Short mmCIF file of C-alpha atoms and ligand atoms in Angstrom, two decimals:
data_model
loop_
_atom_site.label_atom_id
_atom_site.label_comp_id
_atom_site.label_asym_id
_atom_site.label_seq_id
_atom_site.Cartn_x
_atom_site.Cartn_y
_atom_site.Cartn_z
CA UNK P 528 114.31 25.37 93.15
CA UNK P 529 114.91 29.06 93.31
CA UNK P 530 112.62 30.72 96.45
CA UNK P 531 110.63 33.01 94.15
CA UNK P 532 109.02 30.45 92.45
CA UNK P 533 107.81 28.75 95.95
CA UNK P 534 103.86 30.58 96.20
CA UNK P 535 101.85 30.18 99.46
CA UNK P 536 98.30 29.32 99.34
CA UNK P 537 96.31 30.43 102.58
CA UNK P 538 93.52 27.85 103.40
CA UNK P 539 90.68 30.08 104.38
CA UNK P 540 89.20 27.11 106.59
CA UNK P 541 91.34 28.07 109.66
CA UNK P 542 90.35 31.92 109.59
CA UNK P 543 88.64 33.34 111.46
CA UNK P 544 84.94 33.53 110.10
CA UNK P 545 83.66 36.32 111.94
CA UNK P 546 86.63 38.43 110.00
CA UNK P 547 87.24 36.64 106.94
CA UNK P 548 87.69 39.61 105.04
CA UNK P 549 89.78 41.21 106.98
CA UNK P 550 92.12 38.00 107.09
CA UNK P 551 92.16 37.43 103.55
CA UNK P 552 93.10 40.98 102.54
CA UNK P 553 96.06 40.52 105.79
CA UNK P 554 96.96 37.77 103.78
CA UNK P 555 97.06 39.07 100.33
CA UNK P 556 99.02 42.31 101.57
CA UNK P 557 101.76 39.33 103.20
CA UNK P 558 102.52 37.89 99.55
CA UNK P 559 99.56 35.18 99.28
CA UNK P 560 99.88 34.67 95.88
CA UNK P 561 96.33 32.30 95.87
CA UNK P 562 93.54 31.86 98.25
CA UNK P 563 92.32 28.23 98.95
CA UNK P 564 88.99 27.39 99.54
CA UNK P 565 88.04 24.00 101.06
CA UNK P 566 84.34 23.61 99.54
CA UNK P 567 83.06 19.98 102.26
CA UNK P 568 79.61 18.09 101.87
CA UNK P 569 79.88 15.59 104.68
CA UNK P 570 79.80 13.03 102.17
CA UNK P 571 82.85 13.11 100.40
CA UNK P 572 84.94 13.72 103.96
CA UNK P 573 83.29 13.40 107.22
CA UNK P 574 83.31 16.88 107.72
CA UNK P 575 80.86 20.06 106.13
CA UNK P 576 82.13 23.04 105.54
CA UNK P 577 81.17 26.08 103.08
CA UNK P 578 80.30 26.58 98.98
CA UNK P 579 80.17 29.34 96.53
CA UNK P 580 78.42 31.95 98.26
CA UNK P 581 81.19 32.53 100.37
CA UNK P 582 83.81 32.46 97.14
CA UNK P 583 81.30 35.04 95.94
CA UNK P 584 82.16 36.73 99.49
CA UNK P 585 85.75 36.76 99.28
CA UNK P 586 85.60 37.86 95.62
CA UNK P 587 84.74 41.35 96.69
CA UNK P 588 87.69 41.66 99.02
CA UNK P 589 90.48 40.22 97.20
CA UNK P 590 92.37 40.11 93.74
CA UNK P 591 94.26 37.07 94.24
CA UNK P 592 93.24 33.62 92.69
CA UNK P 593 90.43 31.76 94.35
CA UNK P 594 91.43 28.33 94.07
CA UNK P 595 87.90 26.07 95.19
CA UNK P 596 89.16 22.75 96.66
CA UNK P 597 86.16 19.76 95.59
CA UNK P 598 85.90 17.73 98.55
CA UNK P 599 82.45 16.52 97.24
CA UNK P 600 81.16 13.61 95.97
CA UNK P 601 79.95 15.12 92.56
CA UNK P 602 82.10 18.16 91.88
CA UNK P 603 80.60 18.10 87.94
CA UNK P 604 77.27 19.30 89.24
CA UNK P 605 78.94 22.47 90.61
CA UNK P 606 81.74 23.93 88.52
CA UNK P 607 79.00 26.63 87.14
CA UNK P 608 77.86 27.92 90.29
CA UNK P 609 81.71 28.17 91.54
CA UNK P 610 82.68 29.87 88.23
CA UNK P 611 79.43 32.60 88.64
CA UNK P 612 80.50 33.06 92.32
CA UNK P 613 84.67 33.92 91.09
CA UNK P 614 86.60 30.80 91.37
CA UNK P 615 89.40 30.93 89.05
CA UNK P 616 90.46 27.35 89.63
CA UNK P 617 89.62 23.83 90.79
CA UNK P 618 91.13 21.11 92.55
CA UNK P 619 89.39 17.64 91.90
CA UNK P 620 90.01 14.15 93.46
CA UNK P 621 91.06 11.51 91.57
CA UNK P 622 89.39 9.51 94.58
CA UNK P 623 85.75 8.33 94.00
CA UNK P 624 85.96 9.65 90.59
CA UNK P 625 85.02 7.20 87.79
CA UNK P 626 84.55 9.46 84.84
CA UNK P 627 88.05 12.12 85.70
CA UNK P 628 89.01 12.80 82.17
CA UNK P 629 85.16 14.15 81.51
CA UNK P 630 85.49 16.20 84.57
CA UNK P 631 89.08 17.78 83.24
CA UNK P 632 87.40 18.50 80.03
CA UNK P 633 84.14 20.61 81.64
CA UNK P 634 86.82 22.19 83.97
CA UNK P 635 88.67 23.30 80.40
CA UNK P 636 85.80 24.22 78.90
CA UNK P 637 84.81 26.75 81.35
CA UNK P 638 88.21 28.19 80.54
CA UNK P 639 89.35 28.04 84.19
CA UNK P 640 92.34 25.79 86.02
CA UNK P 641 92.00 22.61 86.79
CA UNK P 642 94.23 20.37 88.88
CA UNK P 643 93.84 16.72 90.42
CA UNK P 644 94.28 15.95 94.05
CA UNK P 645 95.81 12.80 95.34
CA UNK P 646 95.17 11.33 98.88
CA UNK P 647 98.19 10.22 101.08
CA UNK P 648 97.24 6.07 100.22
CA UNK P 649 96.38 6.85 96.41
CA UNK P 650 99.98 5.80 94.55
CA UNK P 651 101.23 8.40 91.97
CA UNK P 652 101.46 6.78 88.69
CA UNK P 653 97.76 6.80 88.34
CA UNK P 654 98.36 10.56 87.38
CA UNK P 655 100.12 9.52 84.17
CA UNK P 656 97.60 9.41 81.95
CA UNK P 657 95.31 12.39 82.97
CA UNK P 658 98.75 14.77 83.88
CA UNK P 659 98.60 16.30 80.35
CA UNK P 660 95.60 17.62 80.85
CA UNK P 661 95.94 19.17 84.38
CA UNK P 662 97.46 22.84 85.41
CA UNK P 663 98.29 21.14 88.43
CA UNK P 664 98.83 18.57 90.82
CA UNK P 665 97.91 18.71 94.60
CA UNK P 666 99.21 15.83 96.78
CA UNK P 667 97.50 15.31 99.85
CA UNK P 668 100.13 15.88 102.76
CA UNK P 669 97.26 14.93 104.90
CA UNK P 670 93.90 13.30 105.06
CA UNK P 671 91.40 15.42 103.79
CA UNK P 672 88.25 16.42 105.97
CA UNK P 673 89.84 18.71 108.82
CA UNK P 674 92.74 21.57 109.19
CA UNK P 675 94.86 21.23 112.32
CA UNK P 676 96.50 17.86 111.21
CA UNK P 677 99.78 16.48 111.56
CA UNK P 678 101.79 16.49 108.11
CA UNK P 679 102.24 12.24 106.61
CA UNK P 680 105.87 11.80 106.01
CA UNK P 681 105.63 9.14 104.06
CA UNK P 682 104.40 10.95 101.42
CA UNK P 683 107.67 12.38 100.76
CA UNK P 684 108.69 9.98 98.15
CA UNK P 685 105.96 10.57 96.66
CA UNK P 686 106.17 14.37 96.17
CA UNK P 687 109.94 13.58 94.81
CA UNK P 688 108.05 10.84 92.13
CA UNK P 689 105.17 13.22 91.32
CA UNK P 690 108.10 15.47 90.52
CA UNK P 691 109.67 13.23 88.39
CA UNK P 692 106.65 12.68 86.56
CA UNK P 693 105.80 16.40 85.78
CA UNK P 694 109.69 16.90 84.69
CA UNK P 695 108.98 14.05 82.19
CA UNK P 696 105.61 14.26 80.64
CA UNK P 697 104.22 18.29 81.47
CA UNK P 698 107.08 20.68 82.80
CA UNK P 699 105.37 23.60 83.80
CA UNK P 700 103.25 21.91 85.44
CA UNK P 701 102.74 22.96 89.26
CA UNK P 702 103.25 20.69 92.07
CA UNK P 703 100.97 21.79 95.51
CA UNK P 704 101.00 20.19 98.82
CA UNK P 705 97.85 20.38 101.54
CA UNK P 706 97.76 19.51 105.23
CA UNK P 707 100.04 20.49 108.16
CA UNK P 708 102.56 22.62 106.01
CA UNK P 709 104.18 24.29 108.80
CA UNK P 710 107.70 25.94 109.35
CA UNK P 711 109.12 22.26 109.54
CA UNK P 712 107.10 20.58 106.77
CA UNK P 713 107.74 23.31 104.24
CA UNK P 714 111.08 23.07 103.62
CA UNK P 715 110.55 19.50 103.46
CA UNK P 716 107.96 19.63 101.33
CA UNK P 717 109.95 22.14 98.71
CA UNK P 718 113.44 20.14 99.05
CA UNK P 719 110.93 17.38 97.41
CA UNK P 720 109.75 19.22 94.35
CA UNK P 721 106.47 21.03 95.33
CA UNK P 722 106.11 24.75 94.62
CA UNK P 723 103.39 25.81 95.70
CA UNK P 724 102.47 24.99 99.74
CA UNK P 725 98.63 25.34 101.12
CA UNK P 726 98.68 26.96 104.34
CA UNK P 727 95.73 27.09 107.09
CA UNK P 728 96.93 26.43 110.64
CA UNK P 729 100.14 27.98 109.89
CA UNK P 730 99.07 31.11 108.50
CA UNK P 731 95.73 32.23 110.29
CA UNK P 732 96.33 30.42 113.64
CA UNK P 733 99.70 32.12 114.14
CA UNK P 734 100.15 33.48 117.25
CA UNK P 735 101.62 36.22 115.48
CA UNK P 736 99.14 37.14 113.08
CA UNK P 737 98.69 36.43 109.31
CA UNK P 738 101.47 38.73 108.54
CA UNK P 739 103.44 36.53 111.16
CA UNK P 740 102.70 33.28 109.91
CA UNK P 741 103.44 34.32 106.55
CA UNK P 742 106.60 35.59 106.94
CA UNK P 743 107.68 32.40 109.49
CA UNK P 744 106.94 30.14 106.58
CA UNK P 745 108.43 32.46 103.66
CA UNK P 746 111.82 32.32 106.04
CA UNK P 747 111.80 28.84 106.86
CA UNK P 748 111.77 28.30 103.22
CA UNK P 749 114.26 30.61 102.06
CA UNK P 750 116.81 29.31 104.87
CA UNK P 751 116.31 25.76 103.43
CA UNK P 752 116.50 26.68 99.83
CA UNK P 753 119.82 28.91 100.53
C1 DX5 M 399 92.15 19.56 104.53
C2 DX5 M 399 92.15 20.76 103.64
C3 DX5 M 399 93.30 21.66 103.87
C4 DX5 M 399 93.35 22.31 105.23
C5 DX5 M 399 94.78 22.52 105.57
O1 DX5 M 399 91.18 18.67 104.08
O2 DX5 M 399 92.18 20.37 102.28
O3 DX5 M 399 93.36 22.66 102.85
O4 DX5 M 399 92.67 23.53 105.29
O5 DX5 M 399 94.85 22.98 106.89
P1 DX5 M 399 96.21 22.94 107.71
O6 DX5 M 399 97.20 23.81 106.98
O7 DX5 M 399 95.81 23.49 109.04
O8 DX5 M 399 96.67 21.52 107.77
ZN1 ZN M 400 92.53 21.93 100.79
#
């Protein structure tokens, strides 16, 4: 897969808070072609993060994509509030999710993307069905809940299948990865078919800056793709 269709996605939840603004707008001026926002309620994932008012925030500072990441256990309920505040996409779990297809629909009806997110022990092939309907797919690389974690491997096979899948029944489209996408799991991650790569730990807890972290992962990509 050629390098320029690779596009980094900087997870907002390892900034840092007390200059988000300035981070994101670091980031966007580095080539972030999307923000991603992980949206928590403690319920879905044992952790609690943040909701629309600060996608409202970061609205007013960047132009990129604000792409709201639903780890909550009834993202239905929220899709208007997310959409008033600027979200331009969402990212749903197919985990704990009984009615998906309905929640696709009121995601296309809002006229805004939608993709479905898979957890690292929830098999692929249960995307089949619902994959014509989705922008995207997002394959957990880690448990969700908490930045800072180590990448799964074995979920390698599973990007390459998910892959497969898209080739077959939606090409076009996109294939994203989430958790410990670093300068070692990237290339991985690519040589398996994804193309786009969410980035928190790597990108805003570089030692070298946003700009830093951006560029590390841009080159460890390019010298595996070359
Ligand atoms: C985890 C979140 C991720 C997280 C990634 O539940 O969905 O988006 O921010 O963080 P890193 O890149 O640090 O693993
Ligand atoms: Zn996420």
């Amino acid at each position: 897969m050629p390098l320029r269709a690779i596009k980094l996605a900087p997870s907002i939840l390892a900034a840092d808070f007390t200059r988000l603004g300035e981070q994101v707008a670091e980031a966007e001026r580095s080539g972030a072609n999307r923000i991603h926002v992980d949206v928590m309620d403690g319920h879905f994932v044992p952790n609690i993060s943040f909701g629309a008012v600060v996608v409202e925030a970061l609205r007013s500072v960047t132009r990129l994509p604000l792409e709201v990441h639903l780890m909550i256990t009834d993202p239905d309920s929220f899709f208007d509030e997310f959409v008033a505040a600027g979200a331009d996409s969402f990212l749903v779990h197919w985990e704990g999710n009984n009615n998906l297809h309905r929640t696709l629909q009121r995601v296309k009806a809002l006229k805004k993307r939608v993709g479905v997110v898979i957890n690292p022990a929830t098999p692929s092939a249960l995307l089949e069905e619902v994959l014509p309907d989705m922008d995207l797919v997002l394959v957990m690389t880690v448990n969700p809940g908490f930045g800072h974690q180590h990448f799964v491997p074995t979920t390698l096979p599973k990007i390459r299948r998910v892959r497969e899948m898209i080739e077959r029944v939606k090409p076009g489209c996109e294939l994203e990865l989430d958790g410990g996408i670093d300068e070692t799991t990237a290339p991985l991650g690519v040589a398996a078919g994804a193309n786009v790569l969410v980035a928190g730990t790597s990108v805003f807890g570089n030692p070298s800056g946003v700009a830093g972290g951006m560029n590390d992962l841009r080159a460890a990509i390019e010298q595996a793709t070359n």
